[in-house]
Coordinates of C-alpha atoms in Angstrom, one line a residue:
Chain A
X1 CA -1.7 -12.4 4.0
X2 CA -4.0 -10.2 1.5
X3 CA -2.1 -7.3 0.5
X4 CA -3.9 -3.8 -0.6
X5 CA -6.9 -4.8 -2.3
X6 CA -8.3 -2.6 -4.6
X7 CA -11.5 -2.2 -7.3
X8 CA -12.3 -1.9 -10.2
X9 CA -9.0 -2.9 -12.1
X10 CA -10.2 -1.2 -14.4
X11 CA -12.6 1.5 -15.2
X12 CA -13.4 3.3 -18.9
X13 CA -16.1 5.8 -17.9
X14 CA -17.6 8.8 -19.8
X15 CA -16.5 12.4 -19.5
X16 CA -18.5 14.2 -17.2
X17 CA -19.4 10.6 -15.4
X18 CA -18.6 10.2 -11.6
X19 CA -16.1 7.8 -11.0
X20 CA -15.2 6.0 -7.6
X21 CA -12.5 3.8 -6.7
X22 CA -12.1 1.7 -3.5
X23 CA -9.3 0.3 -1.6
X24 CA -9.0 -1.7 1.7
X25 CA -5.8 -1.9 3.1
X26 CA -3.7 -4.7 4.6
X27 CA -5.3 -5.4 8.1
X28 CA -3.2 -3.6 10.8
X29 CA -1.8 -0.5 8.7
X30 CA -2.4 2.3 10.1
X31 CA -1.7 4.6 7.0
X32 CA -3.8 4.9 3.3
X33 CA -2.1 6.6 0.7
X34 CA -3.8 7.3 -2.7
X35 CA -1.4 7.9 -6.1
X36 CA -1.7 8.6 -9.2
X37 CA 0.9 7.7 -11.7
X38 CA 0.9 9.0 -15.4
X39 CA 3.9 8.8 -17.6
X40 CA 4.3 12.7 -17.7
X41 CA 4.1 13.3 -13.8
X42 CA 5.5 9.6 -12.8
X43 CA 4.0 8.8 -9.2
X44 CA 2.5 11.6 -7.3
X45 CA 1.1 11.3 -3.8
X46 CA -2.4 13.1 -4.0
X47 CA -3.5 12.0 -0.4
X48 CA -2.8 10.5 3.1
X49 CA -4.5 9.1 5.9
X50 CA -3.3 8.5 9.6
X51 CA -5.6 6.7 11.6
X52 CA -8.4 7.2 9.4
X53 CA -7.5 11.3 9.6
X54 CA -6.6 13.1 6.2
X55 CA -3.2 14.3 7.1
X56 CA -2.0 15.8 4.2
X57 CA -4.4 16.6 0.9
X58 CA -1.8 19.2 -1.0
X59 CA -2.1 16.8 -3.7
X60 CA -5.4 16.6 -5.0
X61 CA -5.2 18.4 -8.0
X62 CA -9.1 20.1 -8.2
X63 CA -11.9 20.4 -5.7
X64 CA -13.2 17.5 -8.3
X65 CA -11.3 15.4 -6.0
X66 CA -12.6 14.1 -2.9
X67 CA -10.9 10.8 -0.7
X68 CA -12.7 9.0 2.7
X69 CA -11.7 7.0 4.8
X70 CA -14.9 6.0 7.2
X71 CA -12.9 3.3 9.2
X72 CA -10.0 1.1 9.0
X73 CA -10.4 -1.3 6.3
X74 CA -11.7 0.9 4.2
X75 CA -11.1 3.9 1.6
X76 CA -12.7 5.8 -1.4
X77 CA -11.4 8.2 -4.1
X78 CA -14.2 10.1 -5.9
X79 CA -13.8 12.3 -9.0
X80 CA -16.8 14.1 -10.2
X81 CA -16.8 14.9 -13.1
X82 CA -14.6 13.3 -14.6
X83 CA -12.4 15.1 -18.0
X84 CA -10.3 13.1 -20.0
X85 CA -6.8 14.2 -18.6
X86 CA -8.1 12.4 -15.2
X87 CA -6.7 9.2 -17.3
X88 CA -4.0 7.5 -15.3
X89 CA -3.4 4.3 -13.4
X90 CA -4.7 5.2 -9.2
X91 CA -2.8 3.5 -6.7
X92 CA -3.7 2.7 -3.2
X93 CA -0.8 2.1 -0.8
X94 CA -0.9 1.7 3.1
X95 CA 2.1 1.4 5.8
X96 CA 2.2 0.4 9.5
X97 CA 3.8 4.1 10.3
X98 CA 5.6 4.3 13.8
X99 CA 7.0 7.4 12.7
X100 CA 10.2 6.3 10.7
X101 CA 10.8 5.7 7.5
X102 CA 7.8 3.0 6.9
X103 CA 7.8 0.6 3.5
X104 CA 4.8 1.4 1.5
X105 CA 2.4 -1.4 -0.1
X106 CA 0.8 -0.7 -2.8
X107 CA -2.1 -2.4 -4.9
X108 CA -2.3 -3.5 -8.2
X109 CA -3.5 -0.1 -9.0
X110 CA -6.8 0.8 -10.7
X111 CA -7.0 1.8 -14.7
X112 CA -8.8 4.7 -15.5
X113 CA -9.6 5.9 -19.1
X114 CA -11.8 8.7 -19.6
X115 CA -13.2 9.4 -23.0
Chain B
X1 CA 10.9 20.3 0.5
X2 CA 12.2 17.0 -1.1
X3 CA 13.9 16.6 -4.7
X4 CA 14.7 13.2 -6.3
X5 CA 16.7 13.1 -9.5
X6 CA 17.3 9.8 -11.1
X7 CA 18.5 8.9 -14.9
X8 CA 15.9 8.4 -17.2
X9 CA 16.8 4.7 -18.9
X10 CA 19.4 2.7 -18.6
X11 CA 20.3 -0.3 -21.4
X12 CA 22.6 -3.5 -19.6
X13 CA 23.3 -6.3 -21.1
X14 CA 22.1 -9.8 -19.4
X15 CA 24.8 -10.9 -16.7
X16 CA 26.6 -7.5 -16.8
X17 CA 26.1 -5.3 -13.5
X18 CA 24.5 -2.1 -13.5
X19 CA 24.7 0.6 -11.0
X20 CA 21.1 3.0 -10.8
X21 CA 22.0 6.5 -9.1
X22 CA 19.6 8.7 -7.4
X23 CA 20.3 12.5 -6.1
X24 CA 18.0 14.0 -3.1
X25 CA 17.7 16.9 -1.4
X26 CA 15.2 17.1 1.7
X27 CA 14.8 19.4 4.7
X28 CA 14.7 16.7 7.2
X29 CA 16.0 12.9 6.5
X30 CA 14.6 9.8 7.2
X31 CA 15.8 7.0 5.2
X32 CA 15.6 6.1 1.5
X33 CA 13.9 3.9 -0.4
X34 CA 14.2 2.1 -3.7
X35 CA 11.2 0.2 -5.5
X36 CA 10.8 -1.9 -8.5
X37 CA 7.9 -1.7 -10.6
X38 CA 7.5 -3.9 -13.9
X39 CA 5.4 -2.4 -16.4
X40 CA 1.5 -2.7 -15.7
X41 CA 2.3 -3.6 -12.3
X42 CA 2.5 -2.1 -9.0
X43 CA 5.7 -1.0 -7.2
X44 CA 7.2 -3.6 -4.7
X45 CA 9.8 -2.8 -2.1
X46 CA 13.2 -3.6 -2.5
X47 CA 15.4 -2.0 -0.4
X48 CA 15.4 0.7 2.6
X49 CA 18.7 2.9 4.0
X50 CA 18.7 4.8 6.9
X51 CA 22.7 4.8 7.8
X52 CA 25.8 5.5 5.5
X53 CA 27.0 2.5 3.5
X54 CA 26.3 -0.4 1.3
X55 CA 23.0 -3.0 2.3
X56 CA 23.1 -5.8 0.1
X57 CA 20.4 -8.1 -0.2
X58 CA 21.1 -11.4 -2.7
X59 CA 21.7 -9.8 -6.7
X60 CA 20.9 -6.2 -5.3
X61 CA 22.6 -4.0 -2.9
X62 CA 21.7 -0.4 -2.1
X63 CA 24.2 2.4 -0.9
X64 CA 23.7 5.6 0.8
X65 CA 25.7 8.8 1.0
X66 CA 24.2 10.9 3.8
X67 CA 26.2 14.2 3.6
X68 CA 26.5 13.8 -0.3
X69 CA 22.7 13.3 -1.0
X70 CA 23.5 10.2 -3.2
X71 CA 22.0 6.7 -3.3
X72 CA 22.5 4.0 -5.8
X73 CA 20.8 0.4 -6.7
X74 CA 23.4 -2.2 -8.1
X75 CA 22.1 -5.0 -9.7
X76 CA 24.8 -8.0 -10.5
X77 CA 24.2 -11.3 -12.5
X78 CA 21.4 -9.0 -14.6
X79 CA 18.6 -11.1 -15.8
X80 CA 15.9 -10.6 -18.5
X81 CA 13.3 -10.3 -15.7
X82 CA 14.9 -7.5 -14.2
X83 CA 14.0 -5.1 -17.0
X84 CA 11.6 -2.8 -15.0
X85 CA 11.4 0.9 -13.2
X86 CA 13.5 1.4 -10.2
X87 CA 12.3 4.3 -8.1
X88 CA 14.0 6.1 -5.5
X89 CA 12.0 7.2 -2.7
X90 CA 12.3 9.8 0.2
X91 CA 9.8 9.8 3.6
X92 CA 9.3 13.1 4.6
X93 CA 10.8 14.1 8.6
X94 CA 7.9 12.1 10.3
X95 CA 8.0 9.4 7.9
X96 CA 4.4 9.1 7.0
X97 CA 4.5 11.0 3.6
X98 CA 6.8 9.1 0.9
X99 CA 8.0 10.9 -2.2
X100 CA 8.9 9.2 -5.4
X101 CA 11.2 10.0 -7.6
X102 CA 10.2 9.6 -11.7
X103 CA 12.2 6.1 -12.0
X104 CA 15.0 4.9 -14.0
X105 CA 13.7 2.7 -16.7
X106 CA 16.0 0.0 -16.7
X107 CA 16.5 -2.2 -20.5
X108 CA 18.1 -6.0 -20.4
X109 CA 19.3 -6.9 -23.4
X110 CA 20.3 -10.2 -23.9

């Protein structure tokens, strides 16, 4: 089985540049999650989806943010502009919730450096 | 809310078992999870406790403490490969939104 498949592994872009990173989760999932893990702030959650539905976006740090999901398979994590403290690896995750606890799967993350 | 605390590093010598604690608090609980993430890597599930006790699962086993807010991983036979992050992790009440805790940086020395 694919698991979460996500691209570019790895991005250095330009302050000020827009930067967008995809994700398709594993088939059946009903769930998308988007982190962000630096060594200062370890994993946070920025984002969920339920059914294609942003449930919860409390973590999305600045309206420079934005996260779609137009359908099942597929997901997008935009930050315009981008500033050098956006640096951190992004990980996509996605679950088959049934409304217990629900194991996570995450990708192999994508690298962003921002200079 | 939700609150994690887990130790920072841990150093254990190859063979020796080690024993990774993890302290929550949450409004509404729904099982606990611990992860494993090698550096550059993703996290991968190891273990999930819903009920009181001890779940052990080949080298690892994972405990849980319901009414003291207390998990731990223990890892026996410690191996070189097992030098990674162990993260404990919390689903919120409807178990769609997972917390994670900062990790436990975990050193094999041989």
């Amino acid at each position: 089985d694919a698991g979460v498949i996500q691209s570019p592994r790895h991005e250095v872009t330009e302050m000020g540049q827009e930067v967008t990173l995809r994700c398709k989760p594993i088939s059946g999932h009903n769930s998308l999650f988007w982190y962000r893990q630096t060594m200062m702030r370890g994993l946070e959650l920025l984002i969920y989806f339920n059914n294609n539905v942003p449930i919860d976006d409390s973590g999305m740090p600045e309206d420079r943010f934005s996260a779609k999901m137009p359908n099942a398979s597929f997901s997008t994590l935009k930050i315009q502009p981008s500033e050098p403290r956006d640096s951190a690896v992004y990980f996509c995750a996605s679950s088959l919730a049934r409304g217990e606890g629900n194991t996570i799967y995450f990708g192999e993350g994508s690298w962003l450096t921002v200079v | 809310g939700q609150n994690i605390d887990q130790p920072t590093e841990m150093t254990a010598t190859e063979g020796a078992i080690v024993q990774i604690n993890c302290t929550y608090q949450t409004s509404g609980f729904n099982g606990l999870f611990w992860y494993q993430q090698h550096a550059g890597e993703a996290p991968t599930f190891l273990s999930y406790n819903v009920l009181d006790g001890l779940e052990e699962k080949g080298r690892f086993s994972s405990f849980l403490s319901r009414s003291k807010g207390y998990s731990y991983l223990l890892l026996k036979e410690l191996q070189m490969k097992d030098s990674a992050s162990y993260l404990c992790a919390l689903p919120n009440t409807g178990g769609f939104k997972t917390i994670f805790g900062a990790g436990t940086r975990l050193f094999v020395k041989a």
